[in-house]
Coordinates of N, CA, C and O in Angstrom, one line a residue:
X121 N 39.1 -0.8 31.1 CA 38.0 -1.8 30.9 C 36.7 -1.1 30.4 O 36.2 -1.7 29.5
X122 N 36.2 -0.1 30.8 CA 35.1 0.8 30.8 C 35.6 1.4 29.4 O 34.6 1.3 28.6
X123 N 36.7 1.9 28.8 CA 37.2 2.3 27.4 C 36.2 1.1 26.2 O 35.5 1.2 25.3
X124 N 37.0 -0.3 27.1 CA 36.9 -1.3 25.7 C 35.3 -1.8 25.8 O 34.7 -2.2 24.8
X125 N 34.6 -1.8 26.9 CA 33.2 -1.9 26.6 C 32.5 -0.8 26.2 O 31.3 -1.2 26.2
X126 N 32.5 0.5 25.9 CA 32.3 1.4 25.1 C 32.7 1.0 23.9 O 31.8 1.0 23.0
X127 N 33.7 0.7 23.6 CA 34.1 1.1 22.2 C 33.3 -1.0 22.0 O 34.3 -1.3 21.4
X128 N 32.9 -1.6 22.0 CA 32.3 -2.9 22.0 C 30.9 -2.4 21.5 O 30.3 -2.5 20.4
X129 N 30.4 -1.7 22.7 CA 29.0 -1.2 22.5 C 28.6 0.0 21.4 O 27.5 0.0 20.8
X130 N 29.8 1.2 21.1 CA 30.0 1.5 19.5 C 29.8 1.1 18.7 O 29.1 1.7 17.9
X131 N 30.4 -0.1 18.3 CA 31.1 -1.3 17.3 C 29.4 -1.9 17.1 O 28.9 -2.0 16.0
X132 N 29.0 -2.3 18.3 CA 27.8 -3.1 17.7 C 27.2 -2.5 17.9 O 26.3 -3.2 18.4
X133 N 26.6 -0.8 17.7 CA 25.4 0.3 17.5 C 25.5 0.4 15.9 O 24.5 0.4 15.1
X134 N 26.5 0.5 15.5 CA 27.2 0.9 14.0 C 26.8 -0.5 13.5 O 25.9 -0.3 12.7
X135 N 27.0 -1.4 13.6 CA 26.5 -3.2 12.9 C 25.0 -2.6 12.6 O 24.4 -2.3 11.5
X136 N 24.6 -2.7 13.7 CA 23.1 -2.5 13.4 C 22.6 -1.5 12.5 O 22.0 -1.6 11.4
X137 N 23.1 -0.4 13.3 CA 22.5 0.8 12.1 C 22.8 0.3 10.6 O 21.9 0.3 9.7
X138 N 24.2 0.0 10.4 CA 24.6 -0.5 9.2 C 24.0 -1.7 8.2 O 24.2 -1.8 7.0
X139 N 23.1 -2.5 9.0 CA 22.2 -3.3 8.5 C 21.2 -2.9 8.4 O 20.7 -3.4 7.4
X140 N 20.3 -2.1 9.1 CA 19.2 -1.8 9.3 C 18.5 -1.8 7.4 O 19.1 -1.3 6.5
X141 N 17.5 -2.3 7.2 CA 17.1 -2.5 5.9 C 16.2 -1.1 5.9 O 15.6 -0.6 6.9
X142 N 16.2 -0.6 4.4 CA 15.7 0.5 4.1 C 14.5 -0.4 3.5 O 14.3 -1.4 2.9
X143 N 13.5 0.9 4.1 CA 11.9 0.2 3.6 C 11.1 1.4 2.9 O 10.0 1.4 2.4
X144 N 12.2 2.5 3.2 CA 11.4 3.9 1.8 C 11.4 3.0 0.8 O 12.1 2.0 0.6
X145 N 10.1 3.8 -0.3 CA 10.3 3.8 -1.8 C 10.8 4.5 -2.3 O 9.9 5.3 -2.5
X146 N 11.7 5.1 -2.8 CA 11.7 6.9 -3.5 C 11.3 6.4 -5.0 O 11.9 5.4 -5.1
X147 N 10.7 6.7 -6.0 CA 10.5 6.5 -6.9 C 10.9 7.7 -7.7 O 10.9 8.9 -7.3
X148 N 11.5 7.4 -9.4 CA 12.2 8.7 -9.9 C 11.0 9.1 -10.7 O 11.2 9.1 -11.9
X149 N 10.0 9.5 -10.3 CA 8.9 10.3 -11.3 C 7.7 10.5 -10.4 O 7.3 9.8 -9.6
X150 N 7.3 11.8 -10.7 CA 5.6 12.0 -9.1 C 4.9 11.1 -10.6 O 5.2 10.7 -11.7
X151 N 4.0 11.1 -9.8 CA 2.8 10.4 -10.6 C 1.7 11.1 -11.1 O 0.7 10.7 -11.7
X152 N 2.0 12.2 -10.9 CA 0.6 13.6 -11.4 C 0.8 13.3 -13.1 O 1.8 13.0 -13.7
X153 N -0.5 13.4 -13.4 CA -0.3 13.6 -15.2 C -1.4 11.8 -15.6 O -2.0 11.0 -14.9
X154 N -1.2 12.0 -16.9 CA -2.1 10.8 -17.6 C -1.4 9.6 -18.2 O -0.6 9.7 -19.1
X155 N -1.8 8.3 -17.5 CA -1.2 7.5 -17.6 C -2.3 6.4 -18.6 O -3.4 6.2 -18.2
X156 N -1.8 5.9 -19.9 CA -2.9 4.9 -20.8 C -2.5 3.4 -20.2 O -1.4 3.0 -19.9
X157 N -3.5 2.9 -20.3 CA -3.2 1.3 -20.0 C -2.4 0.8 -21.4 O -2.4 1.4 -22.5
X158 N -1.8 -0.5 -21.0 CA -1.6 -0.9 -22.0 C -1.0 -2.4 -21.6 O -0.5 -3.0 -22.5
X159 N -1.1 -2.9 -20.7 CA -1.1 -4.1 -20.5 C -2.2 -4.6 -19.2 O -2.8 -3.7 -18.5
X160 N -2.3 -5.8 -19.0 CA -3.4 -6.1 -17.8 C -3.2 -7.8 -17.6 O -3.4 -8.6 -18.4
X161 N -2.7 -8.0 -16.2 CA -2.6 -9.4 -16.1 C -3.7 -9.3 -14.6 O -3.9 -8.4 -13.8
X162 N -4.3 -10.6 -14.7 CA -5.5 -11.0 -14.1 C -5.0 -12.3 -13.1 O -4.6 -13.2 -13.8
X163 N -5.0 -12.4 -12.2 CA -4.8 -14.3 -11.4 C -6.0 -14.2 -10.2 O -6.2 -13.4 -9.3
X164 N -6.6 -15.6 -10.6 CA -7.5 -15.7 -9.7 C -7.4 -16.7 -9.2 O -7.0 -17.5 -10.1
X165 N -7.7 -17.5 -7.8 CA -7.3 -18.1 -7.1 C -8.8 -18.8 -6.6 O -9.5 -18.0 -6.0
X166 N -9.2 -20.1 -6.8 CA -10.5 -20.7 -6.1 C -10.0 -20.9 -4.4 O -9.1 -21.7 -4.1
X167 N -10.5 -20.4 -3.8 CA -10.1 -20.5 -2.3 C -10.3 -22.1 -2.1 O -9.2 -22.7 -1.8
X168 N -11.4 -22.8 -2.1 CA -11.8 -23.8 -2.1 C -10.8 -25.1 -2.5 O -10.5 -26.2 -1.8
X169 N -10.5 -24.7 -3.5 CA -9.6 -26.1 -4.2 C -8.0 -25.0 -4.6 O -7.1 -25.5 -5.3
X170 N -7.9 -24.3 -4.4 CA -6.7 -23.5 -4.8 C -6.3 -23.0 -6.5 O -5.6 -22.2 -7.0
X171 N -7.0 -23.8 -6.9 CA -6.8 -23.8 -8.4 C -6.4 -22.5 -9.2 O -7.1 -21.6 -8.9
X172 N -5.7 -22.2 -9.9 CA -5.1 -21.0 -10.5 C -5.6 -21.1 -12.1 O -5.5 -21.9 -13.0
X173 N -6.4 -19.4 -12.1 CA -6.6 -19.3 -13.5 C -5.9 -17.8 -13.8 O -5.8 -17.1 -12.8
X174 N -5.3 -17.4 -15.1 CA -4.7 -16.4 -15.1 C -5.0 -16.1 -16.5 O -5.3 -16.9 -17.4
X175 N -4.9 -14.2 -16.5 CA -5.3 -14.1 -18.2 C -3.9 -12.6 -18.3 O -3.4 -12.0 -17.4
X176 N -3.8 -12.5 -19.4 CA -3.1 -11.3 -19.4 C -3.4 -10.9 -21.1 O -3.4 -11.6 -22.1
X177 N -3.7 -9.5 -21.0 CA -4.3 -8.4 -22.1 C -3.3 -7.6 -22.5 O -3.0 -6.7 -21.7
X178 N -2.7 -7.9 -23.9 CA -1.8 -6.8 -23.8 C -2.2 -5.4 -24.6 O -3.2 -4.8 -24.5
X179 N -1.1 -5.0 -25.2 CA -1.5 -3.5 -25.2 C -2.7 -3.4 -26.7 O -3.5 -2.5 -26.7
X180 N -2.8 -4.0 -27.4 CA -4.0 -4.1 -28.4 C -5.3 -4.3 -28.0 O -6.1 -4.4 -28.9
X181 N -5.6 -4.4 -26.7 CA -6.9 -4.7 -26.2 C -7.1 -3.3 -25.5 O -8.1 -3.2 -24.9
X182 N -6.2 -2.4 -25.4 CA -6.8 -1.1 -24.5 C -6.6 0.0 -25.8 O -5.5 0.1 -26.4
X183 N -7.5 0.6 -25.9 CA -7.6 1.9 -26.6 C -7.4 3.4 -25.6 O -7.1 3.2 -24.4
X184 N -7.6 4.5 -26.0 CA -7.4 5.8 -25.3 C -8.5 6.1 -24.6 O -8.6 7.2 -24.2
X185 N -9.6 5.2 -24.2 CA -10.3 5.5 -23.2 C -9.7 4.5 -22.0 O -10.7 4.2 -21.4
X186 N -8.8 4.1 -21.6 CA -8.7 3.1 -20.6 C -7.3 3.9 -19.7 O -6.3 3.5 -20.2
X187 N -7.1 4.8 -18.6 CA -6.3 5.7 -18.6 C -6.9 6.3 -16.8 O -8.0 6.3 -16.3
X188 N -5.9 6.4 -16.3 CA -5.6 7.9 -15.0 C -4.5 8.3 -15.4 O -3.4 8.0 -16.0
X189 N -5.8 9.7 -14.5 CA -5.7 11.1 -14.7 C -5.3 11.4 -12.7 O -6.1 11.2 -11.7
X190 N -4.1 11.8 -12.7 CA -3.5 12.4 -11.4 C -3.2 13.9 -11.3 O -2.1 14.5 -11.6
X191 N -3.9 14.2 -11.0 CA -3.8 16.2 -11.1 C -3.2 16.6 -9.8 O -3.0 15.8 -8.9
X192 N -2.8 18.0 -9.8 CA -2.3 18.2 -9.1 C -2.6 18.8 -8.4 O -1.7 19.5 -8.0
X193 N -3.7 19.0 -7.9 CA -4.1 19.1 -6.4 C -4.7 17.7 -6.0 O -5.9 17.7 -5.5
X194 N -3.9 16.5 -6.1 CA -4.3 15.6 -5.6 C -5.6 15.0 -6.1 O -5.9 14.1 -5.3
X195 N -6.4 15.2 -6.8 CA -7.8 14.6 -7.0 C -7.1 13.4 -8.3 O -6.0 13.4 -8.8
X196 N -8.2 12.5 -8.6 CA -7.5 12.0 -9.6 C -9.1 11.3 -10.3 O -10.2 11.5 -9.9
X197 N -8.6 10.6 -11.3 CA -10.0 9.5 -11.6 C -9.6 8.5 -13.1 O -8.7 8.6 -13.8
X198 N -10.7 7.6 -13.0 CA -9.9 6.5 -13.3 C -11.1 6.6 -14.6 O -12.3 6.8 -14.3
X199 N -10.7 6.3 -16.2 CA -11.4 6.4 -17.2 C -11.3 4.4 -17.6 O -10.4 3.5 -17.5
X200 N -12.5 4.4 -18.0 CA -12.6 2.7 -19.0 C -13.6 3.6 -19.9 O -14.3 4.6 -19.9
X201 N -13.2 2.1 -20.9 CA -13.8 2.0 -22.2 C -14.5 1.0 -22.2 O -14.2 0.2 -21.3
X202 N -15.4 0.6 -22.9 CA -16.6 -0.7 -22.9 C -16.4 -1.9 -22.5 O -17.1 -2.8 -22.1
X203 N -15.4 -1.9 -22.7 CA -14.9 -3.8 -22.7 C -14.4 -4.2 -21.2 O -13.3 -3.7 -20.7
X204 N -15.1 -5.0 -20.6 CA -14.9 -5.9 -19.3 C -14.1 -6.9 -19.4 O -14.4 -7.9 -20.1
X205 N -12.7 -6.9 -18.6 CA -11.9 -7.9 -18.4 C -12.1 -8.8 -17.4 O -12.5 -8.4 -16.3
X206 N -11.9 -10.3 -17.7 CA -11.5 -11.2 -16.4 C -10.5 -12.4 -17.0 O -9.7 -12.3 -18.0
X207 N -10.8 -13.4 -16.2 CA -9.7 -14.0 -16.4 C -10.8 -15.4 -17.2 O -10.4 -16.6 -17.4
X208 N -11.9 -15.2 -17.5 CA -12.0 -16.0 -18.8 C -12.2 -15.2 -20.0 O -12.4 -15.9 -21.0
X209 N -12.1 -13.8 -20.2 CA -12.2 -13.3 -21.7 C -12.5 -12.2 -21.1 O -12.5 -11.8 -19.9
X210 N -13.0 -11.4 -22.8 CA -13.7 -10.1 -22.5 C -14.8 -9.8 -23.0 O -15.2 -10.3 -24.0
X211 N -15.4 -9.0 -22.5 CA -17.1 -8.8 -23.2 C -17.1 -7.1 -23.2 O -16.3 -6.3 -22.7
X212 N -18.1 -7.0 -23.7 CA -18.7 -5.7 -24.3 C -20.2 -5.5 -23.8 O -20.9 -5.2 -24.7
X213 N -20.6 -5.6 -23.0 CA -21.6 -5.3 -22.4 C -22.6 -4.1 -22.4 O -22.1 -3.1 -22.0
X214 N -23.9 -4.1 -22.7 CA -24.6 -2.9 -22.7 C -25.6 -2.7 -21.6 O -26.2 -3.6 -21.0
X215 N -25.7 -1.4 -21.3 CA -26.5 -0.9 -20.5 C -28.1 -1.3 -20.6 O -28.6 -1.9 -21.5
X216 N -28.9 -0.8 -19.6 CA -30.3 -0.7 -20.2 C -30.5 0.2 -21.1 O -31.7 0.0 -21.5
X217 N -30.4 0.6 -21.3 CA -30.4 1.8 -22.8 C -30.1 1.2 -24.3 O -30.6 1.4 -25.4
X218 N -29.2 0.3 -23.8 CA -28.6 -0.3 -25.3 C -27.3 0.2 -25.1 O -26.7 -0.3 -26.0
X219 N -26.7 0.8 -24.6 CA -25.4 1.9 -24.2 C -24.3 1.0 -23.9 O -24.5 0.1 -23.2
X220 N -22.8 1.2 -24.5 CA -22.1 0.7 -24.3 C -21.4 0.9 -22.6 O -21.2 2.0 -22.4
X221 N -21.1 -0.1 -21.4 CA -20.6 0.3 -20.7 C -19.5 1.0 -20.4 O -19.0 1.5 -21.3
X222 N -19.1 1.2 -19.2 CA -17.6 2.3 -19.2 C -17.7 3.3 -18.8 O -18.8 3.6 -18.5
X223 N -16.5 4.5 -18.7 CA -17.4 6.0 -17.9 C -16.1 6.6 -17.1 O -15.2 7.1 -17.7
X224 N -16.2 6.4 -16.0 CA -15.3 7.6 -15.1 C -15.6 7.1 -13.6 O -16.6 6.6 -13.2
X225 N -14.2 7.5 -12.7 CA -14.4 7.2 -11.5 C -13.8 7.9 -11.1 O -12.7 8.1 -11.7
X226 N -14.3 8.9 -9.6 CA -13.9 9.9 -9.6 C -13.3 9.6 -8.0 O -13.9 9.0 -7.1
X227 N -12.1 10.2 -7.9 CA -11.2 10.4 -6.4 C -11.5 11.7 -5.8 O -11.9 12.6 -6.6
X228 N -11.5 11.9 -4.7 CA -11.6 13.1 -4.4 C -10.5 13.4 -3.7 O -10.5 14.5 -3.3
X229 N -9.0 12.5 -3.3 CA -7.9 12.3 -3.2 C -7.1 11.3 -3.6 O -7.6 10.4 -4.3
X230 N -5.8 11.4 -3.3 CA -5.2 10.5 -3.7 C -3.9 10.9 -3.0 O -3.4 12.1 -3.1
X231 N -3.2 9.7 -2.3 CA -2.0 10.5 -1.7 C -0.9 8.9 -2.3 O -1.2 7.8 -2.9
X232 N 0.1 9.4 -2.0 CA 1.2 8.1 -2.9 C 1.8 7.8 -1.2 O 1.4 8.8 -0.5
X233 N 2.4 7.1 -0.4 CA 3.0 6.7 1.2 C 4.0 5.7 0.4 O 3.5 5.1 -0.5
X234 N 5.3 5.6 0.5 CA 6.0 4.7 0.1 C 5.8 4.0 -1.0 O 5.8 4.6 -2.1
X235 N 5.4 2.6 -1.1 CA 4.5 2.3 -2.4 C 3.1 2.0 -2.2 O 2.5 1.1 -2.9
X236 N 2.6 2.7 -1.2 CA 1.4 2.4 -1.4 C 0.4 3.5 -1.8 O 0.3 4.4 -1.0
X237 N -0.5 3.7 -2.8 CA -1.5 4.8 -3.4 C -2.5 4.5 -2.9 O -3.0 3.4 -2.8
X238 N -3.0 6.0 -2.2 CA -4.3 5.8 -1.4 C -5.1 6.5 -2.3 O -4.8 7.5 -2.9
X239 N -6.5 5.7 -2.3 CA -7.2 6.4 -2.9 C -8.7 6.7 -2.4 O -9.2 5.7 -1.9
X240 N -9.3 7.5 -2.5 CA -10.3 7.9 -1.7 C -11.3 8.4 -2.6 O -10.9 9.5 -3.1
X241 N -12.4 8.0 -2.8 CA -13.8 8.1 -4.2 C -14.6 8.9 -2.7 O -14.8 8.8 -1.5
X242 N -14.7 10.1 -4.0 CA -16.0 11.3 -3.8 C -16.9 10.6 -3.3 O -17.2 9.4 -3.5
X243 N -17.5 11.8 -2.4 CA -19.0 11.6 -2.0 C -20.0 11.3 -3.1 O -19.7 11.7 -4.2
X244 N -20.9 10.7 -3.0 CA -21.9 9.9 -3.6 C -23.2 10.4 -3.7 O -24.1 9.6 -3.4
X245 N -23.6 11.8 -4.1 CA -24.8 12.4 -3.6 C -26.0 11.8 -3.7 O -26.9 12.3 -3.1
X246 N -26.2 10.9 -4.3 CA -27.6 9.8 -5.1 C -27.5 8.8 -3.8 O -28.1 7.8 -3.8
X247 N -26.6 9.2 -2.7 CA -26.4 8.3 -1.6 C -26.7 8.8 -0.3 O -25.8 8.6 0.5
X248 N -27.9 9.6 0.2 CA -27.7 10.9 1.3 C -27.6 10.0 2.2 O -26.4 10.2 2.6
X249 N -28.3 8.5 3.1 CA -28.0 8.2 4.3 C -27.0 6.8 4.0 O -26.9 5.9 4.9
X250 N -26.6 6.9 3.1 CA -25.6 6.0 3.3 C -24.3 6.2 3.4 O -23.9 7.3 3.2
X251 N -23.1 5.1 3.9 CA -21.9 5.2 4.4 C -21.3 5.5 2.8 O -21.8 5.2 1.7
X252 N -20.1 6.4 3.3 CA -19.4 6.6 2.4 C -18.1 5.0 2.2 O -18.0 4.1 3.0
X253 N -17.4 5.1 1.3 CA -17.1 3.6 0.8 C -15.8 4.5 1.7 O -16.0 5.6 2.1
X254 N -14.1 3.6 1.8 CA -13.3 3.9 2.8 C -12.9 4.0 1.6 O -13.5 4.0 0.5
X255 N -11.3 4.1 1.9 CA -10.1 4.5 0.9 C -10.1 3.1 0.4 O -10.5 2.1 0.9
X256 N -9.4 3.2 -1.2 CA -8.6 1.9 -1.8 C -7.5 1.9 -1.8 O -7.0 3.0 -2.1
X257 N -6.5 0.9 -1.5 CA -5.0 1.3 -1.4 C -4.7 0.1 -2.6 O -5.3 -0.9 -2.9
X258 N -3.6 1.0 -3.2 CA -3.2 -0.1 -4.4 C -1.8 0.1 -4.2 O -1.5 1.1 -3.6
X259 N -0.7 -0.9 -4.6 CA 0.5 -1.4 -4.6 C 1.3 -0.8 -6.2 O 1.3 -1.5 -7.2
X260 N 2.1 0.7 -6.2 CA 2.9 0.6 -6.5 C 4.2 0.0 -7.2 O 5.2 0.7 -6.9
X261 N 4.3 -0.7 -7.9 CA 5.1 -1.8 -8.3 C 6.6 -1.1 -9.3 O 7.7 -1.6 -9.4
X262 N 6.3 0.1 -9.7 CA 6.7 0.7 -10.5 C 6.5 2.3 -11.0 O 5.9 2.6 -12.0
X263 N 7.0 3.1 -10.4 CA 6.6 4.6 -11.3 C 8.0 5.1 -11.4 O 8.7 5.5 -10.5
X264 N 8.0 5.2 -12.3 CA 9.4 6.3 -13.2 C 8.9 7.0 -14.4 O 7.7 6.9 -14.7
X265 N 9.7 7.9 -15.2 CA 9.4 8.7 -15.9 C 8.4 8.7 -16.6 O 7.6 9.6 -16.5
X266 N 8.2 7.3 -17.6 CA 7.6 6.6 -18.6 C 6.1 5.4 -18.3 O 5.0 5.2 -18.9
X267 N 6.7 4.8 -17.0 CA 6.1 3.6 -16.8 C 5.4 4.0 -15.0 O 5.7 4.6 -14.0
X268 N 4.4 3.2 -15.4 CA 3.7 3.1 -13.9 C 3.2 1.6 -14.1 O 2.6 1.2 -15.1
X269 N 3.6 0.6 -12.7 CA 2.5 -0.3 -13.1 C 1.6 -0.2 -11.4 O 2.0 0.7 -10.6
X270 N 0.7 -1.0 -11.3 CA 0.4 -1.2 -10.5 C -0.2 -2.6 -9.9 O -0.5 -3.4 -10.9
X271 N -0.5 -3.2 -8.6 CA -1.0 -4.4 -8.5 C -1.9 -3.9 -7.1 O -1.7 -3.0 -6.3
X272 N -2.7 -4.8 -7.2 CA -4.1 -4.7 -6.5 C -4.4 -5.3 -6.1 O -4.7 -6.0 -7.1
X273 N -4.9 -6.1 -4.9 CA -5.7 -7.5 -4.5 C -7.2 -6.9 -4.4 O -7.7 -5.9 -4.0
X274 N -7.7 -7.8 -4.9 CA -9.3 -7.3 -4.9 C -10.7 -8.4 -4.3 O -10.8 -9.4 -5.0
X275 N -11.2 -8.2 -3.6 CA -11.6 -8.8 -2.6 C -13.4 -8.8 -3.8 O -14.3 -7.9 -3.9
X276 N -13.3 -10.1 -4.5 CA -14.4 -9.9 -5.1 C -15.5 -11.3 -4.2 O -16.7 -11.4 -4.3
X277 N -15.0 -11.9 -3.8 CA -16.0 -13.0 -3.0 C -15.4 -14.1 -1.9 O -14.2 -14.1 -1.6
X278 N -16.0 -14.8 -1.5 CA -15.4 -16.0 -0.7 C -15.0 -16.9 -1.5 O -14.3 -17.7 -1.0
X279 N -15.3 -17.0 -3.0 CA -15.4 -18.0 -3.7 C -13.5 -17.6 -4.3 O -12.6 -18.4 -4.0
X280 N -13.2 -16.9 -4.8 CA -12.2 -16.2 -5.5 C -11.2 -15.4 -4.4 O -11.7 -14.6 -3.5
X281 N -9.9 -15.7 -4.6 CA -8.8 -14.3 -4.3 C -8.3 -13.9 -5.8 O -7.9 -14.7 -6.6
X282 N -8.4 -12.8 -5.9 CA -8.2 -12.0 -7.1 C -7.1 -10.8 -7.1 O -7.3 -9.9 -6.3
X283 N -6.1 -10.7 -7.8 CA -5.3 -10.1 -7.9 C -4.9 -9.6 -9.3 O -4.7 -10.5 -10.1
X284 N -4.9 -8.3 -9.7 CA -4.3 -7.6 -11.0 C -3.0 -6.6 -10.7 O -2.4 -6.1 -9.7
X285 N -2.8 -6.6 -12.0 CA -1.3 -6.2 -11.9 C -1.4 -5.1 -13.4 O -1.0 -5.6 -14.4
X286 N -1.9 -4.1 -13.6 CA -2.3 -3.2 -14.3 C -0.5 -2.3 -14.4 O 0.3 -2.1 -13.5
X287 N -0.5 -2.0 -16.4 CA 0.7 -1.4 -16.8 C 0.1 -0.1 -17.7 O -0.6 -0.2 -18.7
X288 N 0.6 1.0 -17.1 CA 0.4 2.1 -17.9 C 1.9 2.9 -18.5 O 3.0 2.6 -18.0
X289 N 1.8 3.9 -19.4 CA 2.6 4.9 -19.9 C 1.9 6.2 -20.2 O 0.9 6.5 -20.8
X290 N 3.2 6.9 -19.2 CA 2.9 7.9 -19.1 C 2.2 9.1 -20.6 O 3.0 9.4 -21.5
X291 N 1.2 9.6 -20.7 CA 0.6 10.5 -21.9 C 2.0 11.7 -22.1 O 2.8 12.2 -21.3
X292 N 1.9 11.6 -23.0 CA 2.5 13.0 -23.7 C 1.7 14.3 -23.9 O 2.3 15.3 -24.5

């Protein structure tokens, strides 16, 4: 008796383990190196009335300024070029100077956790008694050899839920 409720309670340790869902990512490519945009889908959501507006940019709207850079000691940073996307169009906007916008954003880490990319922006020295901003975690969707995409929820107001879904390839 003691035999067959062992081997019962074997039987159903093995079910489980055997179902147990795998929740790693392993992804077939690190992500160090330079990735160019080349596509960009936008959905924005009116909290209010729910209403759905969506835009998507494909690869003729991003030039070789629009790109991360993942190095390998972990630092990384994120390049744009002038032109501001949303989900009613795009603009070109200038500075006070007359200067076209755009520039550089600088990580001072970046770690990859299953699919999620943490990302962590340098100290702020033009900032001495203020809080430093926390990490950004962005959603993995995709990284192999060639392709990376990514998706992001972005927390722009009470008025909007905003979500992008950003496609890069990898630089040569």
């Amino acid at each position: 008796m003691k035999l067959n409720y062992l081997i019962a309670i074997a039987a159903l340790a093995s079910c489980l383990f055997a179902c147990k869902k795998d929740n790693s990512t392993n992804f077939s490519a690190p992500i160090a190196g330079r990735w160019y945009q080349n596509k960009l889908t936008i959905n924005q959501q009116t909290i209010g009335t729910g209403a759905m507006a969506t835009a998507t940019y494909p690869a003729m709207d991003f030039d070789t300024t629009y790109y991360w850079q993942f190095n390998n000691d972990n630092t990384a940073f994120i390049s744009t070029g002038a032109t501001i996307f949303n989900v009613n169009g795009k603009s070109s906007p200038l500075n006070g100077n007359g200067q076209p916008l755009g520039g550089k954003l600088y990580y001072r880490s970046y770690k990859v956790t299953g699919s999620s990319l943490i990302l962590q922006v340098g100290f702020i020295p033009t900032c001495m008694n203020c809080s430093q901003p926390g990490p950004d975690t962005v959603k993995i969707v995709q990284l192999d050899a060639n392709t990376l995409v990514l998706h992001q929820n972005i927390d722009t107001s009470s008025v909007y839920k905003v979500t992008t879904d950003s496609y890069y390839t990898r630089g040569k």
